[in-house]
Amino acid sequence: MSSGSPYDMSAVGPHRRAEVLRRIRVLDAYLAGEIASPEAIAELGLSVPTFWRLLRVWRQSKRPDLIGASGRERKPRIPVTPDQKKIIEEVERTHPQTPIKQLAALCLELAAVRGVEMPGGKNIRNYAGEYRRSHGLRPPGVHDIILGFCAIDIPIEHPEHGVIAPIMSILLDVGEAPIVLGLSLTLGEPTPALAARTILDGIARADCPRITPARLVELPLGTDPTWQALANATSDAGLPTKTQLLRPRSGQKISALLGKRPAGIVLFPNLTARAAGERIIRMRPGDPISLENAETMLKARLARAFPGMRMAITNDAEARGRLSARLHDIAIGVE
């Protein structure tokens, strides 16, 4: 126990302890009925969804290290002004294939020349992503197949942790707009087996032959050797495969491609790399749904939100058969 606190603060950084204790006092006051939720939310300075998630985590775990706090005052959100939007849109038009992070740096350079004060990098990236989605993610005729993961705000009952946000594994055909080829959900964490099941889903649900060959197939790459086996399987099928290291914020790529609320489903990219016990979400009126029903519902909603024909990953039937066999082995843990 840390001095002056009834809670074990050993896993909390010294610079965060004062703020964590403040949050705990407010949460305990709410649980004791001393203050109402609007007062607690205002006192903590959190959004309503964040408050309820934090409350559930604290109620179930009583672990101070899960009550996030940077120890620094949060910067206020600043809207993007019309002049700032013009800078971002001009840079996006002249650099349509530049990664969003690099695009933000170019925006700052142009703004400095023109004497326009810009918002923070996150606001620039968010607006650039919105603008890019509304004007086509890829040039006409260019298609990339991208597999990624993201936590989503659908309440699923976990046998140990209560209601949590599941992880969505999604295979996208990214042209001028994204089309969902395959999708799987899990209560666990991103794995090669989950990725393999998602690609198999995309193979099974194809509507038509591929009209435009994929420029690349981008797959995640983790430390488990099976991740490389997954990439080898697509490469050996004749698909131009590229890997991207799995990182704590890898879920933000899916958010950038689909938006923050695709089909009305809130994405939690910053929760994607967390364990199930750290993805606890507030329960809404009604019961949690099963993972199978959630997957069916999500596929239908995303298909309506991003309409289009699901093209086959490859038109080579023999290569597709070999790929399916290897993916099946990975999905069941043989390879």
mmCIF file of C-alpha atoms in Angstrom:
data_model
loop_
_atom_site.group_PDB
_atom_site.id
_atom_site.type_symbol
_atom_site.label_atom_id
_atom_site.label_comp_id
_atom_site.label_asym_id
_atom_site.label_seq_id
_atom_site.Cartn_x
_atom_site.Cartn_y
_atom_site.Cartn_z
ATOM 1 C CA MET A 1 0.000 0.000 0.000
ATOM 2 C CA SER A 2 1.193 3.487 -0.744
ATOM 3 C CA SER A 3 1.430 5.987 2.061
ATOM 4 C CA GLY A 4 -1.869 7.756 2.799
ATOM 5 C CA SER A 5 -3.957 5.510 0.516
ATOM 6 C CA PRO A 6 -5.984 2.360 1.323
ATOM 7 C CA TYR A 7 -5.287 1.102 -2.200
ATOM 8 C CA ASP A 8 -2.244 -0.608 -3.688
ATOM 9 C CA MET A 9 -0.682 2.114 -5.845
ATOM 10 C CA SER A 10 2.547 0.242 -6.587
ATOM 11 C CA ALA A 11 1.581 -0.324 -10.239
ATOM 12 C CA VAL A 12 0.719 3.357 -10.758
ATOM 13 C CA GLY A 13 3.451 5.769 -11.827
ATOM 14 C CA PRO A 14 4.302 8.424 -9.212
ATOM 15 C CA HIS A 15 3.283 11.239 -11.565
ATOM 16 C CA ARG A 16 -0.183 9.668 -11.996
ATOM 17 C CA ARG A 17 -1.054 8.801 -8.399
ATOM 18 C CA ALA A 18 -2.654 12.096 -7.376
ATOM 19 C CA GLU A 19 -4.991 12.074 -10.378
ATOM 20 C CA VAL A 20 -5.798 8.364 -9.987
ATOM 21 C CA LEU A 21 -6.710 8.899 -6.329
ATOM 22 C CA ARG A 22 -8.866 11.877 -7.295
ATOM 23 C CA ARG A 23 -10.728 9.739 -9.818
ATOM 24 C CA ILE A 24 -11.198 6.956 -7.265
ATOM 25 C CA ARG A 25 -12.667 9.408 -4.725
ATOM 26 C CA VAL A 26 -15.194 10.649 -7.291
ATOM 27 C CA LEU A 27 -16.109 7.103 -8.388
ATOM 28 C CA ASP A 28 -16.505 5.958 -4.779
ATOM 29 C CA ALA A 29 -18.664 9.001 -4.038
ATOM 30 C CA TYR A 30 -20.939 8.088 -6.934
ATOM 31 C CA LEU A 31 -21.130 4.415 -5.895
ATOM 32 C CA ALA A 32 -22.010 5.487 -2.343
ATOM 33 C CA GLY A 33 -24.877 7.632 -3.654
ATOM 34 C CA GLU A 34 -23.267 10.876 -2.479
ATOM 35 C CA ILE A 35 -23.278 12.485 -5.939
ATOM 36 C CA ALA A 36 -25.269 11.944 -9.140
ATOM 37 C CA SER A 37 -23.711 10.795 -12.420
ATOM 38 C CA PRO A 38 -23.819 14.252 -14.117
ATOM 39 C CA GLU A 39 -21.887 15.716 -11.188
ATOM 40 C CA ALA A 40 -19.349 12.874 -11.242
ATOM 41 C CA ILE A 41 -18.867 13.198 -15.015
ATOM 42 C CA ALA A 42 -18.329 16.950 -14.711
ATOM 43 C CA GLU A 43 -15.925 16.495 -11.796
ATOM 44 C CA LEU A 44 -13.842 13.943 -13.708
ATOM 45 C CA GLY A 45 -13.941 15.903 -16.954
ATOM 46 C CA LEU A 46 -14.671 12.758 -18.982
ATOM 47 C CA SER A 47 -17.098 11.966 -21.771
ATOM 48 C CA VAL A 48 -20.234 10.061 -20.751
ATOM 49 C CA PRO A 49 -19.140 6.731 -22.364
ATOM 50 C CA THR A 50 -15.668 6.998 -20.806
ATOM 51 C CA PHE A 51 -17.161 7.635 -17.365
ATOM 52 C CA TRP A 52 -19.349 4.534 -17.496
ATOM 53 C CA ARG A 53 -16.495 2.365 -18.767
ATOM 54 C CA LEU A 54 -14.229 3.667 -16.011
ATOM 55 C CA LEU A 55 -16.910 3.070 -13.395
ATOM 56 C CA ARG A 56 -17.435 -0.513 -14.486
ATOM 57 C CA VAL A 57 -13.692 -1.219 -14.471
ATOM 58 C CA TRP A 58 -13.366 0.199 -10.961
ATOM 59 C CA ARG A 59 -16.440 -1.553 -9.602
ATOM 60 C CA GLN A 60 -15.297 -4.948 -10.887
ATOM 61 C CA SER A 61 -11.543 -4.767 -10.362
ATOM 62 C CA LYS A 62 -10.765 -2.180 -7.645
ATOM 63 C CA ARG A 63 -7.376 -1.854 -9.345
ATOM 64 C CA PRO A 64 -5.967 1.695 -9.366
ATOM 65 C CA ASP A 65 -3.616 0.852 -12.255
ATOM 66 C CA LEU A 66 -6.660 0.459 -14.533
ATOM 67 C CA ILE A 67 -7.944 3.958 -13.721
ATOM 68 C CA GLY A 68 -6.037 5.734 -16.481
ATOM 69 C CA ALA A 69 -4.643 9.198 -15.864
ATOM 70 C CA SER A 70 -1.682 10.879 -17.502
ATOM 71 C CA GLY A 71 -1.009 13.235 -14.609
ATOM 72 C CA ARG A 72 -1.247 16.130 -17.040
ATOM 73 C CA GLU A 73 -4.106 18.466 -17.726
ATOM 74 C CA ARG A 74 -5.927 17.399 -20.863
ATOM 75 C CA LYS A 75 -5.685 19.840 -23.740
ATOM 76 C CA PRO A 76 -9.026 21.205 -24.879
ATOM 77 C CA ARG A 77 -10.328 20.124 -28.277
ATOM 78 C CA ILE A 78 -9.977 22.878 -30.856
ATOM 79 C CA PRO A 79 -12.180 22.790 -33.978
ATOM 80 C CA VAL A 80 -10.592 23.059 -37.417
ATOM 81 C CA THR A 81 -11.286 26.504 -38.901
ATOM 82 C CA PRO A 82 -12.148 27.131 -42.593
ATOM 83 C CA ASP A 83 -8.629 28.507 -43.283
ATOM 84 C CA GLN A 84 -7.061 25.442 -41.692
ATOM 85 C CA LYS A 85 -9.344 23.163 -43.718
ATOM 86 C CA LYS A 86 -8.186 24.854 -46.932
ATOM 87 C CA ILE A 87 -4.561 24.071 -46.045
ATOM 88 C CA ILE A 88 -5.330 20.422 -45.263
ATOM 89 C CA GLU A 89 -7.476 19.957 -48.378
ATOM 90 C CA GLU A 90 -4.847 21.518 -50.647
ATOM 91 C CA VAL A 91 -2.114 19.264 -49.303
ATOM 92 C CA GLU A 92 -4.377 16.216 -49.587
ATOM 93 C CA ARG A 93 -5.191 17.004 -53.226
ATOM 94 C CA THR A 94 -1.502 17.317 -54.134
ATOM 95 C CA HIS A 95 -0.378 14.300 -52.068
ATOM 96 C CA PRO A 96 -3.284 11.808 -52.333
ATOM 97 C CA GLN A 97 -1.194 8.711 -51.539
ATOM 98 C CA THR A 98 0.872 10.180 -48.697
ATOM 99 C CA PRO A 99 0.253 8.514 -45.300
ATOM 100 C CA ILE A 100 -1.902 10.694 -43.070
ATOM 101 C CA LYS A 101 0.838 11.123 -40.469
ATOM 102 C CA GLN A 102 3.250 12.512 -43.073
ATOM 103 C CA LEU A 103 0.432 14.588 -44.551
ATOM 104 C CA ALA A 104 0.050 16.408 -41.227
ATOM 105 C CA ALA A 105 3.719 17.456 -41.337
ATOM 106 C CA LEU A 106 3.288 18.802 -44.878
ATOM 107 C CA CYS A 107 0.242 20.766 -43.727
ATOM 108 C CA LEU A 108 2.268 22.413 -40.977
ATOM 109 C CA GLU A 109 4.988 23.357 -43.466
ATOM 110 C CA LEU A 110 2.518 24.962 -45.889
ATOM 111 C CA ALA A 111 0.702 26.730 -43.042
ATOM 112 C CA ALA A 112 3.978 28.221 -41.797
ATOM 113 C CA VAL A 113 4.681 29.661 -45.253
ATOM 114 C CA ARG A 114 1.205 31.195 -45.463
ATOM 115 C CA GLY A 115 1.054 32.372 -41.886
ATOM 116 C CA VAL A 116 -1.904 30.189 -40.885
ATOM 117 C CA GLU A 117 -1.942 28.905 -37.316
ATOM 118 C CA MET A 118 -2.811 25.198 -37.320
ATOM 119 C CA PRO A 119 -4.446 22.944 -34.696
ATOM 120 C CA GLY A 120 -2.671 19.981 -33.140
ATOM 121 C CA GLY A 121 -1.463 17.066 -35.212
ATOM 122 C CA LYS A 122 -4.333 14.814 -34.114
ATOM 123 C CA ASN A 123 -6.951 17.299 -35.326
ATOM 124 C CA ILE A 124 -5.116 17.660 -38.645
ATOM 125 C CA ARG A 125 -4.968 13.887 -39.088
ATOM 126 C CA ASN A 126 -8.648 13.439 -38.177
ATOM 127 C CA TYR A 127 -9.843 16.040 -40.652
ATOM 128 C CA ALA A 128 -7.470 14.806 -43.375
ATOM 129 C CA GLY A 129 -8.856 11.291 -42.891
ATOM 130 C CA GLU A 130 -12.453 12.518 -43.159
ATOM 131 C CA TYR A 131 -11.634 14.517 -46.284
ATOM 132 C CA ARG A 132 -9.798 11.588 -47.888
ATOM 133 C CA ARG A 133 -12.682 9.191 -47.229
ATOM 134 C CA SER A 134 -15.172 11.618 -48.759
ATOM 135 C CA HIS A 135 -13.071 12.067 -51.933
ATOM 136 C CA GLY A 136 -11.867 8.505 -52.496
ATOM 137 C CA LEU A 137 -9.371 6.501 -50.477
ATOM 138 C CA ARG A 138 -7.468 5.318 -53.569
ATOM 139 C CA PRO A 139 -7.197 6.672 -57.131
ATOM 140 C CA PRO A 140 -9.619 5.140 -59.676
ATOM 141 C CA GLY A 141 -8.554 1.628 -60.645
ATOM 142 C CA VAL A 142 -6.303 1.074 -57.612
ATOM 143 C CA HIS A 143 -7.309 -1.551 -55.030
ATOM 144 C CA ASP A 144 -5.496 -2.617 -51.866
ATOM 145 C CA ILE A 145 -6.630 -5.548 -49.720
ATOM 146 C CA ILE A 146 -6.014 -4.742 -46.055
ATOM 147 C CA LEU A 147 -6.536 -6.908 -42.979
ATOM 148 C CA GLY A 148 -6.673 -5.218 -39.595
ATOM 149 C CA PHE A 149 -8.113 -5.364 -36.097
ATOM 150 C CA CYS A 150 -10.141 -2.942 -34.003
ATOM 151 C CA ALA A 151 -12.119 -3.142 -30.753
ATOM 152 C CA ILE A 152 -15.784 -2.241 -31.236
ATOM 153 C CA ASP A 153 -18.612 -0.998 -29.022
ATOM 154 C CA ILE A 154 -20.903 -4.041 -29.077
ATOM 155 C CA PRO A 155 -21.674 -5.513 -25.625
ATOM 156 C CA ILE A 156 -20.606 -9.165 -25.406
ATOM 157 C CA GLU A 157 -20.647 -11.138 -22.160
ATOM 158 C CA HIS A 158 -17.212 -12.469 -21.195
ATOM 159 C CA PRO A 159 -17.264 -15.455 -18.799
ATOM 160 C CA GLU A 160 -14.733 -13.816 -16.447
ATOM 161 C CA HIS A 161 -14.825 -10.063 -17.030
ATOM 162 C CA GLY A 162 -18.484 -9.220 -17.624
ATOM 163 C CA VAL A 163 -19.510 -7.116 -20.611
ATOM 164 C CA ILE A 164 -16.550 -6.232 -22.822
ATOM 165 C CA ALA A 165 -15.788 -4.804 -26.257
ATOM 166 C CA PRO A 166 -14.873 -7.618 -28.679
ATOM 167 C CA ILE A 167 -12.091 -7.424 -31.244
ATOM 168 C CA MET A 168 -13.168 -7.150 -34.877
ATOM 169 C CA SER A 169 -10.893 -8.714 -37.479
ATOM 170 C CA ILE A 170 -11.777 -7.252 -40.871
ATOM 171 C CA LEU A 171 -10.586 -7.773 -44.450
ATOM 172 C CA LEU A 172 -11.152 -4.706 -46.616
ATOM 173 C CA ASP A 173 -10.951 -4.163 -50.349
ATOM 174 C CA VAL A 174 -9.876 -0.524 -50.359
ATOM 175 C CA GLY A 175 -10.487 1.278 -53.634
ATOM 176 C CA GLU A 176 -12.110 4.680 -53.897
ATOM 177 C CA ALA A 177 -14.287 3.418 -51.027
ATOM 178 C CA PRO A 178 -13.836 0.397 -48.721
ATOM 179 C CA ILE A 179 -15.790 -2.825 -49.160
ATOM 180 C CA VAL A 180 -15.839 -5.466 -46.420
ATOM 181 C CA LEU A 181 -14.675 -8.804 -47.822
ATOM 182 C CA GLY A 182 -14.439 -10.807 -44.595
ATOM 183 C CA LEU A 183 -15.073 -10.326 -40.885
ATOM 184 C CA SER A 184 -14.661 -12.242 -37.622
ATOM 185 C CA LEU A 185 -15.095 -11.353 -33.959
ATOM 186 C CA THR A 186 -13.329 -12.623 -30.849
ATOM 187 C CA LEU A 187 -13.398 -11.992 -27.123
ATOM 188 C CA GLY A 188 -9.668 -12.642 -27.065
ATOM 189 C CA GLU A 189 -6.815 -10.765 -28.671
ATOM 190 C CA PRO A 190 -5.672 -10.529 -32.314
ATOM 191 C CA THR A 191 -4.064 -13.800 -33.437
ATOM 192 C CA PRO A 192 -2.948 -15.385 -36.718
ATOM 193 C CA ALA A 193 -5.818 -17.881 -36.352
ATOM 194 C CA LEU A 194 -8.343 -15.034 -36.173
ATOM 195 C CA ALA A 195 -6.770 -13.397 -39.230
ATOM 196 C CA ALA A 196 -6.873 -16.691 -41.136
ATOM 197 C CA ARG A 197 -10.574 -17.141 -40.337
ATOM 198 C CA THR A 198 -11.240 -13.632 -41.611
ATOM 199 C CA ILE A 199 -9.518 -14.254 -44.942
ATOM 200 C CA LEU A 200 -11.360 -17.568 -45.292
ATOM 201 C CA ASP A 201 -14.610 -15.690 -44.694
ATOM 202 C CA GLY A 202 -13.630 -13.280 -47.467
ATOM 203 C CA ILE A 203 -12.905 -16.173 -49.858
ATOM 204 C CA ALA A 204 -16.225 -17.866 -49.062
ATOM 205 C CA ARG A 205 -18.348 -14.710 -49.391
ATOM 206 C CA ALA A 206 -16.952 -13.435 -52.729
ATOM 207 C CA ASP A 207 -19.707 -12.270 -55.083
ATOM 208 C CA CYS A 208 -17.765 -12.132 -58.354
ATOM 209 C CA PRO A 209 -14.332 -12.622 -59.944
ATOM 210 C CA ARG A 210 -11.736 -9.931 -59.349
ATOM 211 C CA ILE A 211 -12.007 -7.257 -62.018
ATOM 212 C CA THR A 212 -9.123 -5.130 -60.766
ATOM 213 C CA PRO A 213 -6.067 -7.018 -59.459
ATOM 214 C CA ALA A 214 -5.031 -5.993 -55.954
ATOM 215 C CA ARG A 215 -2.011 -3.714 -55.891
ATOM 216 C CA LEU A 216 -1.054 -5.268 -52.555
ATOM 217 C CA VAL A 217 -2.359 -7.423 -49.720
ATOM 218 C CA GLU A 218 -1.413 -5.885 -46.388
ATOM 219 C CA LEU A 219 -1.326 -8.205 -43.368
ATOM 220 C CA PRO A 220 -0.382 -7.652 -39.726
ATOM 221 C CA LEU A 221 2.845 -9.142 -38.416
ATOM 222 C CA GLY A 222 3.316 -10.100 -34.774
ATOM 223 C CA THR A 223 6.052 -11.927 -32.881
ATOM 224 C CA ASP A 224 4.461 -15.375 -33.198
ATOM 225 C CA PRO A 225 6.066 -17.217 -36.175
ATOM 226 C CA THR A 226 2.571 -18.134 -37.380
ATOM 227 C CA TRP A 227 2.080 -14.518 -38.463
ATOM 228 C CA GLN A 228 4.855 -15.006 -41.023
ATOM 229 C CA ALA A 229 3.272 -18.301 -42.099
ATOM 230 C CA LEU A 230 0.103 -16.349 -42.802
ATOM 231 C CA ALA A 231 1.992 -13.868 -44.991
ATOM 232 C CA ASN A 232 3.812 -16.712 -46.743
ATOM 233 C CA ALA A 233 0.470 -18.359 -47.567
ATOM 234 C CA THR A 234 -0.871 -15.294 -49.383
ATOM 235 C CA SER A 235 2.462 -14.631 -51.077
ATOM 236 C CA ASP A 236 2.701 -18.227 -52.323
ATOM 237 C CA ALA A 237 -0.799 -17.798 -53.765
ATOM 238 C CA GLY A 238 0.618 -15.134 -56.065
ATOM 239 C CA LEU A 239 -0.686 -12.156 -54.090
ATOM 240 C CA PRO A 240 1.669 -9.167 -53.646
ATOM 241 C CA THR A 241 1.909 -9.338 -49.856
ATOM 242 C CA LYS A 242 3.133 -6.619 -47.506
ATOM 243 C CA THR A 243 3.311 -6.882 -43.707
ATOM 244 C CA GLN A 244 2.867 -4.205 -41.055
ATOM 245 C CA LEU A 245 4.035 -4.737 -37.474
ATOM 246 C CA LEU A 246 1.248 -5.021 -34.941
ATOM 247 C CA ARG A 247 1.479 -2.022 -32.616
ATOM 248 C CA PRO A 248 -0.612 -0.763 -29.660
ATOM 249 C CA ARG A 249 -2.363 1.735 -31.951
ATOM 250 C CA SER A 250 -2.690 -0.451 -35.050
ATOM 251 C CA GLY A 251 -6.478 -0.252 -34.717
ATOM 252 C CA GLN A 252 -6.350 3.375 -35.798
ATOM 253 C CA LYS A 253 -5.750 2.278 -39.402
ATOM 254 C CA ILE A 254 -9.197 0.653 -39.542
ATOM 255 C CA SER A 255 -10.718 3.743 -37.953
ATOM 256 C CA ALA A 256 -9.026 5.902 -40.597
ATOM 257 C CA LEU A 257 -10.454 3.757 -43.415
ATOM 258 C CA LEU A 258 -13.991 3.288 -42.085
ATOM 259 C CA GLY A 259 -14.484 6.369 -39.899
ATOM 260 C CA LYS A 260 -15.077 6.481 -36.161
ATOM 261 C CA ARG A 261 -18.706 5.239 -36.310
ATOM 262 C CA PRO A 262 -19.129 3.005 -39.385
ATOM 263 C CA ALA A 263 -22.733 1.852 -39.701
ATOM 264 C CA GLY A 264 -23.385 3.474 -36.305
ATOM 265 C CA ILE A 265 -20.892 1.161 -34.543
ATOM 266 C CA VAL A 266 -18.357 3.020 -32.401
ATOM 267 C CA LEU A 267 -14.770 1.891 -32.914
ATOM 268 C CA PHE A 268 -12.299 1.775 -30.014
ATOM 269 C CA PRO A 269 -8.920 1.664 -31.806
ATOM 270 C CA ASN A 270 -6.979 2.452 -28.623
ATOM 271 C CA LEU A 271 -8.451 -0.622 -26.876
ATOM 272 C CA THR A 272 -7.459 -3.042 -29.644
ATOM 273 C CA ALA A 273 -4.166 -4.158 -28.089
ATOM 274 C CA ARG A 274 -5.564 -4.503 -24.568
ATOM 275 C CA ALA A 275 -6.472 -7.737 -22.808
ATOM 276 C CA ALA A 276 -10.129 -8.689 -22.417
ATOM 277 C CA GLY A 277 -10.242 -7.494 -18.791
ATOM 278 C CA GLU A 278 -9.219 -3.999 -19.916
ATOM 279 C CA ARG A 279 -11.922 -3.719 -22.594
ATOM 280 C CA ILE A 280 -14.873 -3.514 -20.195
ATOM 281 C CA ILE A 281 -17.707 -1.318 -21.489
ATOM 282 C CA ARG A 282 -20.924 0.074 -20.050
ATOM 283 C CA MET A 283 -23.954 -2.167 -20.382
ATOM 284 C CA ARG A 284 -26.963 -0.599 -22.094
ATOM 285 C CA PRO A 285 -30.611 -1.473 -21.478
ATOM 286 C CA GLY A 286 -31.250 -5.042 -22.595
ATOM 287 C CA ASP A 287 -29.049 -8.126 -22.617
ATOM 288 C CA PRO A 288 -25.618 -8.617 -24.195
ATOM 289 C CA ILE A 289 -25.739 -10.472 -27.483
ATOM 290 C CA SER A 290 -23.793 -13.566 -28.434
ATOM 291 C CA LEU A 291 -20.591 -13.337 -30.417
ATOM 292 C CA GLU A 292 -22.210 -15.210 -33.317
ATOM 293 C CA ASN A 293 -25.236 -12.888 -33.448
ATOM 294 C CA ALA A 294 -22.996 -9.833 -33.158
ATOM 295 C CA GLU A 295 -20.909 -11.040 -36.097
ATOM 296 C CA THR A 296 -23.995 -11.629 -38.253
ATOM 297 C CA MET A 297 -25.444 -8.241 -37.370
ATOM 298 C CA LEU A 298 -22.152 -6.439 -37.988
ATOM 299 C CA LYS A 299 -21.672 -8.011 -41.423
ATOM 300 C CA ALA A 300 -25.155 -6.929 -42.491
ATOM 301 C CA ARG A 301 -24.781 -3.368 -41.220
ATOM 302 C CA LEU A 302 -21.352 -2.836 -42.761
ATOM 303 C CA ALA A 303 -22.538 -4.273 -46.082
ATOM 304 C CA ARG A 304 -25.302 -1.650 -46.139
ATOM 305 C CA ALA A 305 -22.948 1.142 -45.073
ATOM 306 C CA PHE A 306 -20.265 0.212 -47.645
ATOM 307 C CA PRO A 307 -22.143 -1.275 -50.615
ATOM 308 C CA GLY A 308 -20.450 -2.961 -53.541
ATOM 309 C CA MET A 309 -19.586 -6.331 -55.030
ATOM 310 C CA ARG A 310 -17.131 -8.416 -53.027
ATOM 311 C CA MET A 311 -14.500 -9.428 -55.557
ATOM 312 C CA ALA A 312 -12.556 -12.668 -55.172
ATOM 313 C CA ILE A 313 -9.125 -12.297 -53.616
ATOM 314 C CA THR A 314 -7.655 -14.045 -56.662
ATOM 315 C CA ASN A 315 -9.203 -15.461 -59.827
ATOM 316 C CA ASP A 316 -6.743 -18.369 -59.887
ATOM 317 C CA ALA A 317 -8.898 -21.223 -58.588
ATOM 318 C CA GLU A 318 -5.916 -23.507 -57.932
ATOM 319 C CA ALA A 319 -4.047 -20.820 -55.978
ATOM 320 C CA ARG A 320 -7.221 -19.998 -54.077
ATOM 321 C CA GLY A 321 -7.611 -23.665 -53.113
ATOM 322 C CA ARG A 322 -4.013 -23.885 -51.855
ATOM 323 C CA LEU A 323 -4.450 -20.662 -49.921
ATOM 324 C CA SER A 324 -7.683 -21.892 -48.320
ATOM 325 C CA ALA A 325 -6.032 -25.143 -47.211
ATOM 326 C CA ARG A 326 -3.120 -23.335 -45.563
ATOM 327 C CA LEU A 327 -5.399 -20.776 -43.944
ATOM 328 C CA HIS A 328 -7.544 -23.592 -42.552
ATOM 329 C CA ASP A 329 -4.473 -25.142 -40.917
ATOM 330 C CA ILE A 330 -3.544 -21.785 -39.371
ATOM 331 C CA ALA A 331 -7.115 -21.193 -38.211
ATOM 332 C CA ILE A 332 -7.250 -24.490 -36.318
ATOM 333 C CA GLY A 333 -3.687 -24.191 -35.013
ATOM 334 C CA VAL A 334 -2.024 -26.878 -37.136
ATOM 335 C CA GLU A 335 0.596 -24.625 -38.754
#
